[in-house]
XYZ file of C-alpha atoms in Angstrom:
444
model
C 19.872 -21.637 13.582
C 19.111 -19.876 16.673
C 23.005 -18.165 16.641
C 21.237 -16.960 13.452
C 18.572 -15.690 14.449
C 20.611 -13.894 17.166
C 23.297 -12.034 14.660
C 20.357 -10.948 12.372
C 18.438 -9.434 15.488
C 21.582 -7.449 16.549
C 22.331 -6.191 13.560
C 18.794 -5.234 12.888
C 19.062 -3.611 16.768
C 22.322 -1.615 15.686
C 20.595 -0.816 12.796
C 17.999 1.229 14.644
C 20.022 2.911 17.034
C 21.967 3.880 13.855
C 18.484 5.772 12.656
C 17.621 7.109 16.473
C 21.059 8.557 16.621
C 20.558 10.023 13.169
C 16.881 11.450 14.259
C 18.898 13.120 17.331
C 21.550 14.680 15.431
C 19.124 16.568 13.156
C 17.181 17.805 16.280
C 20.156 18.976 17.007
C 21.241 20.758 14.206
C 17.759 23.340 15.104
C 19.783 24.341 18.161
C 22.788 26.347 18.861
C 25.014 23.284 18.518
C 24.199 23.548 14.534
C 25.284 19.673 13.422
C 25.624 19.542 10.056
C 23.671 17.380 7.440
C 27.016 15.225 6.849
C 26.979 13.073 10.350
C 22.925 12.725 9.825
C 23.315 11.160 6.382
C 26.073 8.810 7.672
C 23.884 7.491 10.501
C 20.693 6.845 7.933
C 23.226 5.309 5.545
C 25.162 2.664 7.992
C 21.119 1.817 9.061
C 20.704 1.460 5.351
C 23.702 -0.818 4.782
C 23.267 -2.789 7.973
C 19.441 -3.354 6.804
C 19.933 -3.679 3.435
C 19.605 -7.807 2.682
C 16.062 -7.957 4.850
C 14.765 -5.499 1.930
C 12.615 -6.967 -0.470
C 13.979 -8.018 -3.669
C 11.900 -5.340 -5.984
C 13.048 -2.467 -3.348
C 16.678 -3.292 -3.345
C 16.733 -3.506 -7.390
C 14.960 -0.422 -7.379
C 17.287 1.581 -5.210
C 20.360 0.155 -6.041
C 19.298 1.614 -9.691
C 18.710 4.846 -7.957
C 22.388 5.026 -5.963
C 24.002 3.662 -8.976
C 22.948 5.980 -11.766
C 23.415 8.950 -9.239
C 26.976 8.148 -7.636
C 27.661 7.639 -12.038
C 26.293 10.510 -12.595
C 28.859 12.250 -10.159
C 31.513 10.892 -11.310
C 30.691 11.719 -14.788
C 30.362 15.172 -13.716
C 33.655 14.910 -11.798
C 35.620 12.763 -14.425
C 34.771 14.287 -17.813
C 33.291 18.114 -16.797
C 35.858 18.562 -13.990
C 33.170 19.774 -11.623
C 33.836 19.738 -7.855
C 31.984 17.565 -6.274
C 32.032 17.859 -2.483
C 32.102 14.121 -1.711
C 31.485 13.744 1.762
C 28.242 15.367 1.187
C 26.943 13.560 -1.574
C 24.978 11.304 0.965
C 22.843 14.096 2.299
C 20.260 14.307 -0.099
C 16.693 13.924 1.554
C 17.918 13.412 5.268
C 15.417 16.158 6.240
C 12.588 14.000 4.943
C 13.563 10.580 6.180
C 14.357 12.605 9.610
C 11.031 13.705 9.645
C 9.637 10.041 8.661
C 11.927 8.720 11.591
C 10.264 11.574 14.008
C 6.844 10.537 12.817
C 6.812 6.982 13.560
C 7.119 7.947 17.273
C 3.270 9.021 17.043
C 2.518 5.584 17.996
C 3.913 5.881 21.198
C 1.255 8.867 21.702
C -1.676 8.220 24.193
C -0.754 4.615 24.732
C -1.105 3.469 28.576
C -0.478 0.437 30.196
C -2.959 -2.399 29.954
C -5.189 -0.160 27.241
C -7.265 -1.376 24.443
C -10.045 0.577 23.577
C -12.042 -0.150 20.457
C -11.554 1.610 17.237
C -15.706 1.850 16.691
C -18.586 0.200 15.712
C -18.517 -0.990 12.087
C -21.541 0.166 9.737
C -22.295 -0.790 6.453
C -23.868 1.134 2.873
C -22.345 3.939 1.604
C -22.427 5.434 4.941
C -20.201 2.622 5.898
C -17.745 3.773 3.173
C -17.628 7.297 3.369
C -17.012 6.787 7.117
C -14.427 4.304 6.043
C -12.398 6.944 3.908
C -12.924 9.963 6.560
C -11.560 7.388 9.186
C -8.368 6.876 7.115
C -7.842 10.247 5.958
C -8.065 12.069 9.054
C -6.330 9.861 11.146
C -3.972 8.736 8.574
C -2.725 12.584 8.061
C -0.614 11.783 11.168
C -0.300 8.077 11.257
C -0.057 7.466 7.764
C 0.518 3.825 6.767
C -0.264 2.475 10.077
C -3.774 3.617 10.112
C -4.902 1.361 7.009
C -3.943 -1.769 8.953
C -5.558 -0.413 12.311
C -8.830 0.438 10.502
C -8.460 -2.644 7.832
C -7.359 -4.881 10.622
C -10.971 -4.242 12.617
C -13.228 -4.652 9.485
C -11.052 -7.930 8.337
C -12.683 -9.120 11.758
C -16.427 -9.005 9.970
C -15.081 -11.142 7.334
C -12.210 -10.885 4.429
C -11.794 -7.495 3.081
C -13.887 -6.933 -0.094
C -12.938 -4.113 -3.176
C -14.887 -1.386 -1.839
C -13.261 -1.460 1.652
C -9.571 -1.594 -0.157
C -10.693 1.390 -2.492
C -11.942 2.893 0.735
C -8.435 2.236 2.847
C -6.368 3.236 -0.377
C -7.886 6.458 -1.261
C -8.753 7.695 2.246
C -4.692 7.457 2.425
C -2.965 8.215 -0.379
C -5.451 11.851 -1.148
C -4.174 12.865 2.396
C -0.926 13.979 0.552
C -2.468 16.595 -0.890
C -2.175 18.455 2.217
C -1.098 16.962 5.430
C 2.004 18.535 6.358
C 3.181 15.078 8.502
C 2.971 13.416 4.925
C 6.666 12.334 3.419
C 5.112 13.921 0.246
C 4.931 17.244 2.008
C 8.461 16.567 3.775
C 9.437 16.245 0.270
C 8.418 19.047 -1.658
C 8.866 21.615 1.075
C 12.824 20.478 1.028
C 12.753 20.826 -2.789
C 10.965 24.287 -2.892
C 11.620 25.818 0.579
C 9.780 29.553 -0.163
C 6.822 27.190 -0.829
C 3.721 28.873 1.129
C 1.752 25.965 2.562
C -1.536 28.133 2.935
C -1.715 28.264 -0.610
C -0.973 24.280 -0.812
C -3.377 23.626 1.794
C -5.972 26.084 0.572
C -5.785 23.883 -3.121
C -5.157 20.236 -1.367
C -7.538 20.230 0.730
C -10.816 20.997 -0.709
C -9.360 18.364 -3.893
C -8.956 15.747 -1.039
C -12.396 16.074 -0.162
C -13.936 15.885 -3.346
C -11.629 12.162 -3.881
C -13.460 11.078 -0.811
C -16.943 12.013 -2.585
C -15.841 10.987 -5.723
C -15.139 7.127 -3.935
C -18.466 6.990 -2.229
C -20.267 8.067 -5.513
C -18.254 5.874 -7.574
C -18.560 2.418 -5.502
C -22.362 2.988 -4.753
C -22.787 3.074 -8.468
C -20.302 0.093 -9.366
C -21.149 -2.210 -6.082
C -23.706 -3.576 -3.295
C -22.954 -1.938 -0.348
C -25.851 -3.084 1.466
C -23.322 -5.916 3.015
C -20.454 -4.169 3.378
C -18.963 -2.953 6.650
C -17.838 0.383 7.189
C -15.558 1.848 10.145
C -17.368 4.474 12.593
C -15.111 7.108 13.414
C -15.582 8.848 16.748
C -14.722 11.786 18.766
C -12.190 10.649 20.354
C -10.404 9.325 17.642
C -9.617 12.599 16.266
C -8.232 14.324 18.961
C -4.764 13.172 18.488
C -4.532 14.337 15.210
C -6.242 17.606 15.456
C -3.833 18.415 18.726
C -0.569 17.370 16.635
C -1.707 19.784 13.797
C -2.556 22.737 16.009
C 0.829 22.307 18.252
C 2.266 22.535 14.862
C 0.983 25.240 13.617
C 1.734 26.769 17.062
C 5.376 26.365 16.985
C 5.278 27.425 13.026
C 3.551 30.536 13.649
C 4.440 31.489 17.252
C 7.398 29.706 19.552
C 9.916 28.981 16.488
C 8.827 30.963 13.423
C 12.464 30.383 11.860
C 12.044 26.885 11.642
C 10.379 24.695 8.751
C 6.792 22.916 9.190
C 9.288 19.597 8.411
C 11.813 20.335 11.282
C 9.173 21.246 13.446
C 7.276 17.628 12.915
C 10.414 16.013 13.456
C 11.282 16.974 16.938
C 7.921 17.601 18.023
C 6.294 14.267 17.788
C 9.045 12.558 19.818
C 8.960 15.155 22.017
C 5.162 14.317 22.847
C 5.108 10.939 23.001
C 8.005 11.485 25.371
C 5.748 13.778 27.571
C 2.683 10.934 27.240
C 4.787 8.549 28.550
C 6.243 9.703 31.487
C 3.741 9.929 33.617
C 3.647 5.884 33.655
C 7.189 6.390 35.058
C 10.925 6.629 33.595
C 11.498 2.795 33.262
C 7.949 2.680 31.513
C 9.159 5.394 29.027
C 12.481 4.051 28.281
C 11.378 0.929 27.434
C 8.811 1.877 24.992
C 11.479 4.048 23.382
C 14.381 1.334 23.231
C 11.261 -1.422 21.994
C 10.502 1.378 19.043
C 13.786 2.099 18.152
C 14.870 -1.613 17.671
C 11.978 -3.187 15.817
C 9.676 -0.186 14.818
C 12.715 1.589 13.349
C 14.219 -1.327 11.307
C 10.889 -1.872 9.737
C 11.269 1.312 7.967
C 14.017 0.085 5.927
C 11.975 0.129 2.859
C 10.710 4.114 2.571
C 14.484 4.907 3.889
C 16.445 3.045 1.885
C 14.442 4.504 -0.825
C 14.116 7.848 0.353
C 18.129 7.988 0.716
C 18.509 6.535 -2.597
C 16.329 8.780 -4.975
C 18.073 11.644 -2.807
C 21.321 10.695 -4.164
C 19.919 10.241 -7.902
C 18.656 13.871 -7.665
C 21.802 14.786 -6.565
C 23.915 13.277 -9.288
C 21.654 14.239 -12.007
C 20.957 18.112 -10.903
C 25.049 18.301 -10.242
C 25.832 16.823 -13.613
C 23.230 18.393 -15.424
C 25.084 21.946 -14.106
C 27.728 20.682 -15.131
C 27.582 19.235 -18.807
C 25.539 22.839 -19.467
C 27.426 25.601 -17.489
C 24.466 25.691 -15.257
C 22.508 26.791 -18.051
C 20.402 24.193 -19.178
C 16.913 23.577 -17.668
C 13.848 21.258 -18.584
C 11.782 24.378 -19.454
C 11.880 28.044 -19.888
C 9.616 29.107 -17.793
C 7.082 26.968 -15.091
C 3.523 27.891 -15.343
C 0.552 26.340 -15.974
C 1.164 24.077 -19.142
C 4.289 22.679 -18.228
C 2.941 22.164 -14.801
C 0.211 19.749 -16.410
C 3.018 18.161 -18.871
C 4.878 17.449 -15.612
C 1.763 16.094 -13.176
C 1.346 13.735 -15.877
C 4.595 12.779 -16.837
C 4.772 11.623 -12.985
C 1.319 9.989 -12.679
C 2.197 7.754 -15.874
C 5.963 7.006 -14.077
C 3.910 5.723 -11.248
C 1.612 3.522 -13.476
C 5.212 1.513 -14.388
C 6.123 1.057 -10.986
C 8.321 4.012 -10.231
C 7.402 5.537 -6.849
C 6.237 9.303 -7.332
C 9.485 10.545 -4.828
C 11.560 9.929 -7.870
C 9.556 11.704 -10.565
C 9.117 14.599 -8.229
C 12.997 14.658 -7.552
C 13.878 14.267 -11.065
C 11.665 17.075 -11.872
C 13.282 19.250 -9.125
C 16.425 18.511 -10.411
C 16.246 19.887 -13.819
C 14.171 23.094 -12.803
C 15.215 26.686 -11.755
C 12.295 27.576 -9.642
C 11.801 31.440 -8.924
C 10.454 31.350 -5.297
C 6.768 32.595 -6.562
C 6.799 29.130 -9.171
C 7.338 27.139 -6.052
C 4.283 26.609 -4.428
C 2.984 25.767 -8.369
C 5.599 23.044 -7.604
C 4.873 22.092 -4.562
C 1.279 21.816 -5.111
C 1.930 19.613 -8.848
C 4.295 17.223 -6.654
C 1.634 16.498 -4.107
C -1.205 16.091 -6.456
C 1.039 13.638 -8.914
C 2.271 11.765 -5.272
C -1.916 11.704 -4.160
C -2.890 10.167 -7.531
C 0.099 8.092 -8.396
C -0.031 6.342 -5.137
C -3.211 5.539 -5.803
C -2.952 3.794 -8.952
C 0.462 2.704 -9.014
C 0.628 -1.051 -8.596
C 4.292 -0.790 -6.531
C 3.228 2.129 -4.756
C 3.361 1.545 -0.199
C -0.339 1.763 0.116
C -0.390 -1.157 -2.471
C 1.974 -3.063 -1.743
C 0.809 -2.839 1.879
C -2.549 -3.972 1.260
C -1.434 -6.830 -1.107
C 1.365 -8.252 1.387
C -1.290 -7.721 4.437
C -4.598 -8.893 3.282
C -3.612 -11.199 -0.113
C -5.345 -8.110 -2.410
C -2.785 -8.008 -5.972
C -1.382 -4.221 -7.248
C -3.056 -5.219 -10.633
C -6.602 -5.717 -9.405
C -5.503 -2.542 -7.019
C -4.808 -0.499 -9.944
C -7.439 -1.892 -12.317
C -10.111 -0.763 -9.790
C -8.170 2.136 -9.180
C -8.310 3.624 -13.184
C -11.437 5.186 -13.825
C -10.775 7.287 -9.911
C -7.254 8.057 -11.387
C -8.359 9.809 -14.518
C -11.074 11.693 -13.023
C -8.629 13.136 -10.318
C -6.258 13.752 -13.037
C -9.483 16.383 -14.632
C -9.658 17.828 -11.473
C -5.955 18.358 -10.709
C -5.544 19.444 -14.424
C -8.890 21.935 -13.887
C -6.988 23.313 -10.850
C -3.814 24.337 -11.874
C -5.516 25.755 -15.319
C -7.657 28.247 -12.557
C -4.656 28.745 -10.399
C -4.082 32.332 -12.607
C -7.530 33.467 -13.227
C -8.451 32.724 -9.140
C -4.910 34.765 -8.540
C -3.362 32.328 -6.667
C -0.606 31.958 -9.726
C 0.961 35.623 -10.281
């Protein structure tokens, strides 16, 4: 048993210097040494095949559908429509984003010092309690994303067991942070699907829609529960300083030091960078720990969202290339995209969640079979986002879910049963807003 134990942690070690090594290469393909996507993919992918029996049994059907229908798909396109595929490419297909998801786990290396443990806040309770609750998540979870539910759910779990409110609270303070944070993997995604996206526009739209989910929760659970007894986390000061700093060094590089590079390339060498510069100040052994403790057990415990990351990558790669190829390149899903089909498509995603399928593959799929003009794409961008805010929500098999249910006991069908009545009225309001994109002339 204990020999093992040991082969299963060394694999699981190679495994995530597999994924560092791929996180460096793509850094350095924004330099002057200009690596190439090819060498990225086949680090991600090894990790992938080195991690793939610790994945859960649901994940590994799920993306071993994906893979399978797209590497068919190629050779479909190959075999009967003669199309030439370049094969050692084929594996390339959303490194950026799981790059960037790699990058972004390093934020928990930020501001941590020997020996610290301060608080997370005072819980309240009342509707006050939940508003706080959803702010809390939001904001910080723009930058820590999943790992922010269990910080904040962990501390009120120590008033008592979790009740419906607070996992309404942790659910939707996450998942409406897609709408606009650009550390999001929904925003890694859709900015790699429609690069002449302009993320003003998306934030300008996401933004104010994220805020009226988190009134929309507090209204709704006053009205359907007691709150009187429920606790609520206090968010303070301090806690958002991290993430307002990462977002204006962000926007700092975007705008000023490296204007050429992507908001997504930019997250993913700049938050290793900085927790890099917050550790080194405790000293060089210090720093290099941390680093080598991340990369071989915070790393391999992203095997889930990169195996499936990777995988609907390579779907969207088989269908879009055999699609071109059964049609001359002629063939798309519609005409045109404007405001109608952009509602036929939100929906079409938000019901694929409902079944199970994470919202990655119906935005991919989507991609896939469009010709976006570059003035469509932030329409795209912005319909992606919306269907990956509400979808995550609701779906039963979505991370936040699935998180929540495997941490605290809570099942995806209560989850999404709660989780309806929210789901249709943000489906009005996303509907409403892409209907007044035109009129407001933000759709030309």
């Amino acid at each position: 048993m204990p020999a093992t134990t040991a082969t299963l942690s060394a694999r699981q070690a190679v495994a995530g210097c597999l994924i560092f090594a791929g996180l460096l290469l793509q850094i350095s393909g924004f330099t002057k040494l200009d690596v190439s996507s090819i060498p990225v993919s086949y680090a991600f992918w090894l990790a992938v095949l080195l991690l793939w029996r610790d994945l859960p049994t649901r994940t590994r059907r799920q993306s071993g559908v994906l893979a399978g229908i797209g590497l068919a798909l190629l050779m479909a396109a190959h075999v009967y429509y003669e199309a030439d595929i370049a094969w050692p490419s084929i594996l390339d297909g959303n490194t950026f984003v799981v790059a960037m998801l790699v990058g972004v786990s390093f934020v928990g290396l930020i501001g941590a010092r020997r020996g610290s443990s301060r608080p997370l806040g005072r819980p309240i309770t009342g509707a006050r309690g939940i508003a706080s609750t959803w702010l809390g998540v939001h904001l910080l979870g723009t930058i820590l994303n999943l790992s922010t539910v269990f910080m904040i759910g962990d501390r009120l779990a120590r008033q008592g067991p979790l009740s419906m409110p607070q996992y309404l609270a942790l659910n939707r303070g996450l998942s409406s942070a897609a709408l606009w944070s650009p550390f999001f993997a929904s925003m890694g995604v859709v900015m790699t699907l429609a690069p002449d996206m302009h993320y003003p526009q998306v934030l300008a739209m996401g933004l104010p829609l994220a805020m009226v989910a988190g009134a929309l929760t507090v209204l709704e659970l006053s009205r359907r529960y007691a709150l009187d007894e429920v606790a609520g986390f206090s968010l303070s000061p301090r806690s958002l300083l991290m993430p307002v700093s990462m977002a204006a060094l962000v926007m700092l590089f975007h705008y000023g030091l490296t204007p050429k590079l992507s908001i997504v390339s930019i997250i993913t060498f700049l938050l290793p960078a900085v927790a890099l510069a917050s550790n080194l100040p405790q000293g060089v052994s210090w720093t290099l720990k941390r680093f080598h403790q991340h990369t071989i057990t915070r790393l391999p415990a992203m095997r889930g969202e990169l195996t499936l990351f990777l995988c609907a990558g390579l779907l969207t790669k088989g269908l879009s290339t055999f699609v071109d190829a059964a049609t001359d390149s002629s063939w798309r899903l519609f005409a045109q995209f404007e405001a109608f089909e952009a509602v036929l498509s939100f929906l079409a995603i938000v019901a694929s969640a409902l079944v199970g399928l994470h919202p990655i593959i119906g935005v991919s799929v989507l991609a896939s079979m469009l010709d976006l003009e570059a003035d469509r794409q932030t329409l795209f961008a912005f319909v992606g986002l919306a269907a990956w805010a509400v979808g995550t929500s609701v779906g039963p098999l979505s991370g936040i879910n699935l998180s929540l249910q495997g941490r605290y006991g809570i099942s995806g069908k209560q989850m999404m049963c709660a989780n309806l009545g929210y789901a249709f009225a943000m489906t009005a309001l996303v509907i409403t807003t892409i209907l007044l994109l035109k009129p407001l002339g933000m759709l030309a």
